[in-house]
C-alpha cells in the first residue's frame, strides 16, 4: 500500500482578499526607529562648547584689563554711545563754525623773517672766476657778468676774464641781491665807462645808431625777421665771429623808419680803424 506524502499547499498568485492586503511602509505606518548620535559628533560638540566659553571669558578679562590700564594712566574711557560723543554745537543746533576755538581763528600770522645781510667786497681788478667763488662763499649766489666793452661776448671761460666794473658797489647788501660784473679779457684794457652795462634795447619803429658797436649787438637789437647783410669795410673777409667786428656804416641811417626793408652794415675788427 503506497503511502503518499501530502503536497504542500501552493501559494495562490491572486492577491489576498480585500482587507487582508499586507501593510506597506508609508507615512501612516509606524515611525522608523531614531538613530543615536555617534561618539565623534558628541566629542565635537563638547569641544565646540568649551571653546566658545573660553572666548567669552577671554573677552571679559581683556576688557577688564584695558579698563584698569586706562584708569591707572589717567585716561578717560571711550564712550560707546555715539550720542554721548556729539559736540555741544550739535546738541544745541549751533552752526559748526562756532565750534572752532576763537584762539585759532584769531591767531596772528608769524612775522616774516628778515632777509640775510652780507658784506660784499670790492672785486674790481680781480679775476672773474675768483670773484664768483668768493662771492658765493659769502652767501651771494645771484651772479651775472657781461662784456664791459659792449661787444656782447659771452664769458665762456671765466678764468680768462678780469673785472672792470661791479654793481652794486662794495658794502653791506642783502644776500639775495643780483651782482653784475663788467669784465674784459685778461689781455685787454678796461674802458673808462662800462659800455655793456645796459644792453642795446630792441629796435622799435626807427633805426638805432649802431656805429662803433659790435655786429652781434646790432643783430640782437633788430627784429628776428630782419634781413641783414654784413660786409668787410677794409677788404673782402668773411664776418664770422660778429662779436669781434664793429659797425662802421649802416643803411638805413639812424632814426630812419623801419618798414621791413633789408639792412646793410660794413664793419672791421675792433683792433682796426674804420676806413
Short mmCIF file of C-alpha atoms in Angstrom, two decimals:
data_model
loop_
_atom_site.label_atom_id
_atom_site.label_comp_id
_atom_site.label_asym_id
_atom_site.label_seq_id
_atom_site.Cartn_x
_atom_site.Cartn_y
_atom_site.Cartn_z
CA UNK A 1 0.00 0.00 0.00
CA UNK A 2 1.64 3.16 -1.16
CA UNK A 3 1.72 5.96 1.25
CA UNK A 4 1.59 9.29 -0.46
CA UNK A 5 3.01 12.38 1.10
CA UNK A 6 0.61 15.24 1.17
CA UNK A 7 1.69 18.02 -1.23
CA UNK A 8 2.42 21.35 0.33
CA UNK A 9 -0.17 23.93 -0.28
CA UNK A 10 0.66 26.16 -3.23
CA UNK A 11 0.53 29.83 -2.78
CA UNK A 12 -2.03 31.45 -4.90
CA UNK A 13 -0.90 34.19 -7.27
CA UNK A 14 -4.09 36.02 -6.68
CA UNK A 15 -3.96 39.00 -4.41
CA UNK A 16 -5.30 38.48 -0.96
CA UNK A 17 -8.82 39.29 -0.29
CA UNK A 18 -9.88 42.86 0.47
CA UNK A 19 -8.91 43.99 3.90
CA UNK A 20 -6.14 41.46 4.21
CA UNK A 21 -3.50 43.17 1.97
CA UNK A 22 -0.08 43.23 3.66
CA UNK A 23 0.82 46.57 5.23
CA UNK A 24 3.21 48.73 3.10
CA UNK A 25 5.66 51.23 4.61
CA UNK A 26 4.43 54.78 4.39
CA UNK A 27 3.65 57.85 6.38
CA UNK A 28 0.81 56.15 8.05
CA UNK A 29 2.96 53.33 9.21
CA UNK A 30 4.96 53.30 12.43
CA UNK A 31 7.89 55.81 12.50
CA UNK A 32 11.34 54.41 11.84
CA UNK A 33 13.49 53.98 14.87
CA UNK A 34 15.67 57.01 15.75
CA UNK A 35 19.41 56.74 15.39
CA UNK A 36 21.58 57.94 18.26
CA UNK A 37 24.49 60.41 17.86
CA UNK A 38 27.85 58.93 17.11
CA UNK A 39 30.71 59.21 19.58
CA UNK A 40 32.67 61.58 17.25
CA UNK A 41 29.75 64.01 17.00
CA UNK A 42 29.33 64.10 20.76
CA UNK A 43 33.05 64.81 21.25
CA UNK A 44 32.97 67.60 18.60
CA UNK A 45 30.00 69.33 20.20
CA UNK A 46 31.67 69.19 23.59
CA UNK A 47 34.90 70.77 22.34
CA UNK A 48 32.94 73.49 20.49
CA UNK A 49 31.09 74.47 23.64
CA UNK A 50 34.27 74.61 25.69
CA UNK A 51 35.98 76.82 23.05
CA UNK A 52 33.03 79.27 22.99
CA UNK A 53 33.15 79.60 26.77
CA UNK A 54 36.92 80.28 26.68
CA UNK A 55 36.48 83.02 24.04
CA UNK A 56 33.82 84.79 26.10
CA UNK A 57 35.93 84.61 29.24
CA UNK A 58 38.98 85.99 27.37
CA UNK A 59 37.00 88.98 26.06
CA UNK A 60 35.69 89.77 29.53
CA UNK A 61 39.15 89.55 31.11
CA UNK A 62 40.74 91.66 28.34
CA UNK A 63 38.11 94.36 28.69
CA UNK A 64 38.69 94.48 32.43
CA UNK A 65 42.46 94.77 31.99
CA UNK A 66 42.13 97.59 29.43
CA UNK A 67 39.78 99.48 31.74
CA UNK A 68 42.24 99.03 34.61
CA UNK A 69 45.13 100.30 32.45
CA UNK A 70 43.14 103.36 31.33
CA UNK A 71 42.25 104.15 34.91
CA UNK A 72 45.88 103.79 36.04
CA UNK A 73 47.10 106.02 33.21
CA UNK A 74 44.50 108.68 33.89
CA UNK A 75 42.75 108.20 30.56
CA UNK A 76 39.03 108.52 30.29
CA UNK A 77 37.19 105.54 28.87
CA UNK A 78 35.90 105.98 25.36
CA UNK A 79 32.08 106.06 25.35
CA UNK A 80 30.43 103.56 23.09
CA UNK A 81 27.23 105.54 22.65
CA UNK A 82 27.52 107.82 19.57
CA UNK A 83 25.02 110.24 21.08
CA UNK A 84 27.31 110.78 24.06
CA UNK A 85 30.23 111.88 21.80
CA UNK A 86 28.37 114.63 20.00
CA UNK A 87 29.72 118.15 20.40
CA UNK A 88 27.74 120.83 22.24
CA UNK A 89 27.18 122.62 18.93
CA UNK A 90 25.47 119.54 17.52
CA UNK A 91 23.24 119.22 20.60
CA UNK A 92 22.18 122.86 20.75
CA UNK A 93 21.85 123.19 16.98
CA UNK A 94 24.55 125.91 16.77
CA UNK A 95 26.41 126.33 13.46
CA UNK A 96 29.52 124.19 13.00
CA UNK A 97 31.71 127.30 12.66
CA UNK A 98 31.04 128.25 16.28
CA UNK A 99 32.75 125.08 17.50
CA UNK A 100 36.16 126.40 16.34
CA UNK A 101 38.08 127.99 19.24
CA UNK A 102 38.40 131.74 18.90
CA UNK A 103 42.13 131.50 19.67
CA UNK A 104 42.70 129.51 16.48
CA UNK A 105 40.75 131.78 14.16
CA UNK A 106 42.15 135.00 15.57
CA UNK A 107 45.79 133.88 15.77
CA UNK A 108 48.08 136.36 14.03
CA UNK A 109 50.42 135.20 11.27
CA UNK A 110 54.05 134.79 12.35
CA UNK A 111 56.25 137.76 11.48
CA UNK A 112 58.17 137.37 8.24
CA UNK A 113 61.85 136.58 8.56
CA UNK A 114 64.26 139.37 7.78
CA UNK A 115 66.49 138.81 4.75
CA UNK A 116 70.07 137.86 5.48
CA UNK A 117 72.67 140.55 5.09
CA UNK A 118 76.24 140.18 3.93
CA UNK A 119 79.30 142.29 3.24
CA UNK A 120 80.19 142.48 -0.44
CA UNK A 121 83.93 143.08 -1.07
CA UNK A 122 85.47 145.14 -3.88
CA UNK A 123 86.24 142.71 -6.71
CA UNK A 124 87.44 145.27 -9.32
CA UNK A 125 90.76 144.10 -10.75
CA UNK A 126 90.20 140.50 -9.61
CA UNK A 127 89.77 137.52 -11.89
CA UNK A 128 86.16 136.76 -12.73
CA UNK A 129 86.32 133.14 -11.58
CA UNK A 130 87.90 134.11 -8.25
CA UNK A 131 85.31 136.83 -7.64
CA UNK A 132 82.42 134.46 -8.32
CA UNK A 133 83.79 131.79 -5.97
CA UNK A 134 84.47 134.31 -3.21
CA UNK A 135 81.02 135.90 -3.52
CA UNK A 136 79.33 132.53 -3.24
CA UNK A 137 81.34 131.68 -0.13
CA UNK A 138 79.91 134.87 1.46
CA UNK A 139 76.32 133.88 0.62
CA UNK A 140 75.84 135.83 -2.63
CA UNK A 141 74.58 133.37 -5.26
CA UNK A 142 72.81 135.58 -7.83
CA UNK A 143 75.83 136.41 -10.03
CA UNK A 144 75.87 137.90 -13.53
CA UNK A 145 78.63 139.06 -15.89
CA UNK A 146 78.82 140.93 -19.20
CA UNK A 147 81.31 142.26 -21.71
CA UNK A 148 82.39 145.70 -20.45
CA UNK A 149 83.45 146.73 -23.98
CA UNK A 150 79.86 146.37 -25.20
CA UNK A 151 80.73 143.72 -27.76
CA UNK A 152 78.23 141.19 -26.44
CA UNK A 153 80.80 138.45 -25.91
CA UNK A 154 79.97 135.57 -23.60
CA UNK A 155 82.27 134.75 -20.69
CA UNK A 156 82.72 131.10 -21.66
CA UNK A 157 85.91 130.65 -19.60
CA UNK A 158 85.70 132.90 -16.53
CA UNK A 159 89.41 132.47 -15.72
CA UNK A 160 90.23 134.34 -18.94
CA UNK A 161 88.34 137.49 -17.83
CA UNK A 162 89.06 140.23 -15.30
CA UNK A 163 86.60 142.54 -13.59
CA UNK A 164 86.46 146.23 -14.52
CA UNK A 165 83.09 147.22 -13.01
CA UNK A 166 80.90 145.91 -10.24
CA UNK A 167 77.25 146.55 -9.42
CA UNK A 168 76.19 147.07 -6.68
CA UNK A 169 79.17 148.82 -5.10
CA UNK A 170 81.08 147.18 -2.25
CA UNK A 171 79.35 147.31 1.11
CA UNK A 172 76.59 145.63 3.11
CA UNK A 173 73.78 144.25 0.99
CA UNK A 174 71.07 141.62 1.13
CA UNK A 175 72.49 138.25 0.14
CA UNK A 176 69.73 137.74 -2.45
CA UNK A 177 70.75 140.83 -4.44
CA UNK A 178 71.90 140.29 -8.06
CA UNK A 179 75.57 141.15 -8.59
CA UNK A 180 76.67 142.10 -12.11
CA UNK A 181 80.34 142.14 -13.11
CA UNK A 182 81.55 144.06 -16.17
CA UNK A 183 84.64 142.27 -17.45
CA UNK A 184 87.15 142.22 -20.28
CA UNK A 185 89.64 139.61 -21.36
CA UNK A 186 92.95 139.44 -19.49
CA UNK A 187 94.96 140.99 -22.36
CA UNK A 188 92.51 143.88 -22.82
CA UNK A 189 92.37 147.27 -21.11
CA UNK A 190 89.34 148.26 -19.10
CA UNK A 191 87.35 151.09 -20.73
CA UNK A 192 86.64 154.34 -18.90
CA UNK A 193 82.90 153.61 -18.95
CA UNK A 194 81.02 150.33 -18.76
CA UNK A 195 79.80 150.06 -22.35
CA UNK A 196 77.93 146.83 -21.76
CA UNK A 197 76.10 147.67 -18.55
CA UNK A 198 72.88 148.37 -20.47
CA UNK A 199 72.47 146.05 -23.45
CA UNK A 200 71.08 147.65 -26.58
CA UNK A 201 67.30 147.70 -26.41
CA UNK A 202 65.37 146.02 -29.17
CA UNK A 203 64.75 148.39 -32.04
CA UNK A 204 61.25 149.79 -32.32
CA UNK A 205 59.83 151.58 -35.36
CA UNK A 206 63.03 153.55 -36.07
CA UNK A 207 66.61 152.55 -36.80
CA UNK A 208 69.06 152.89 -33.85
CA UNK A 209 72.63 154.15 -34.20
CA UNK A 210 74.90 151.08 -34.25
CA UNK A 211 78.14 152.71 -35.38
CA UNK A 212 81.04 151.63 -33.14
CA UNK A 213 79.06 148.76 -31.63
CA UNK A 214 79.59 145.12 -32.38
CA UNK A 215 77.73 143.47 -35.21
CA UNK A 216 76.46 140.90 -32.71
CA UNK A 217 74.84 143.61 -30.57
CA UNK A 218 73.28 145.23 -33.64
CA UNK A 219 71.82 141.96 -34.86
CA UNK A 220 70.44 141.14 -31.43
CA UNK A 221 68.67 144.52 -31.19
CA UNK A 222 66.89 144.19 -34.53
CA UNK A 223 63.74 142.09 -35.03
CA UNK A 224 64.47 138.45 -35.75
CA UNK A 225 62.75 138.65 -39.17
CA UNK A 226 65.02 141.48 -40.36
CA UNK A 227 67.16 140.81 -43.46
CA UNK A 228 70.75 141.83 -42.63
CA UNK A 229 73.89 141.93 -44.80
CA UNK A 230 77.36 142.47 -43.26
CA UNK A 231 80.46 143.16 -45.38
CA UNK A 232 84.11 143.84 -44.55
CA UNK A 233 84.80 147.60 -44.78
CA UNK A 234 88.55 147.03 -45.26
CA UNK A 235 88.58 144.14 -47.70
CA UNK A 236 86.67 141.03 -48.68
CA UNK A 237 86.94 138.96 -45.49
CA UNK A 238 84.04 136.95 -44.19
CA UNK A 239 82.49 138.27 -40.97
CA UNK A 240 82.26 135.07 -38.92
CA UNK A 241 82.63 135.96 -35.22
CA UNK A 242 80.35 139.01 -35.14
CA UNK A 243 81.33 139.95 -31.57
CA UNK A 244 84.86 140.67 -32.89
CA UNK A 245 83.59 143.13 -35.51
CA UNK A 246 82.40 146.71 -35.00
CA UNK A 247 79.98 148.60 -37.22
CA UNK A 248 81.48 151.33 -39.45
CA UNK A 249 78.47 152.30 -41.57
CA UNK A 250 74.81 151.38 -41.67
CA UNK A 251 71.93 151.70 -44.08
CA UNK A 252 69.32 152.95 -43.33
CA UNK A 253 70.65 155.80 -41.21
CA UNK A 254 69.76 156.32 -37.53
CA UNK A 255 66.17 157.35 -36.84
CA UNK A 256 65.02 156.11 -40.24
CA UNK A 257 61.73 154.27 -40.28
CA UNK A 258 61.96 150.50 -40.02
CA UNK A 259 59.44 149.22 -42.52
CA UNK A 260 60.84 145.76 -43.29
CA UNK A 261 63.46 146.79 -45.84
CA UNK A 262 66.84 144.98 -45.70
CA UNK A 263 69.66 146.47 -43.59
CA UNK A 264 73.32 146.68 -44.61
CA UNK A 265 76.34 147.03 -42.31
CA UNK A 266 80.03 147.50 -43.07
CA UNK A 267 82.42 146.52 -40.29
CA UNK A 268 86.03 145.96 -39.29
CA UNK A 269 87.63 144.12 -36.39
CA UNK A 270 87.75 146.00 -33.11
CA UNK A 271 91.51 146.41 -33.17
CA UNK A 272 91.24 148.07 -36.60
CA UNK A 273 90.12 151.55 -37.62
CA UNK A 274 87.18 152.16 -39.90
CA UNK A 275 88.25 153.46 -43.38
#
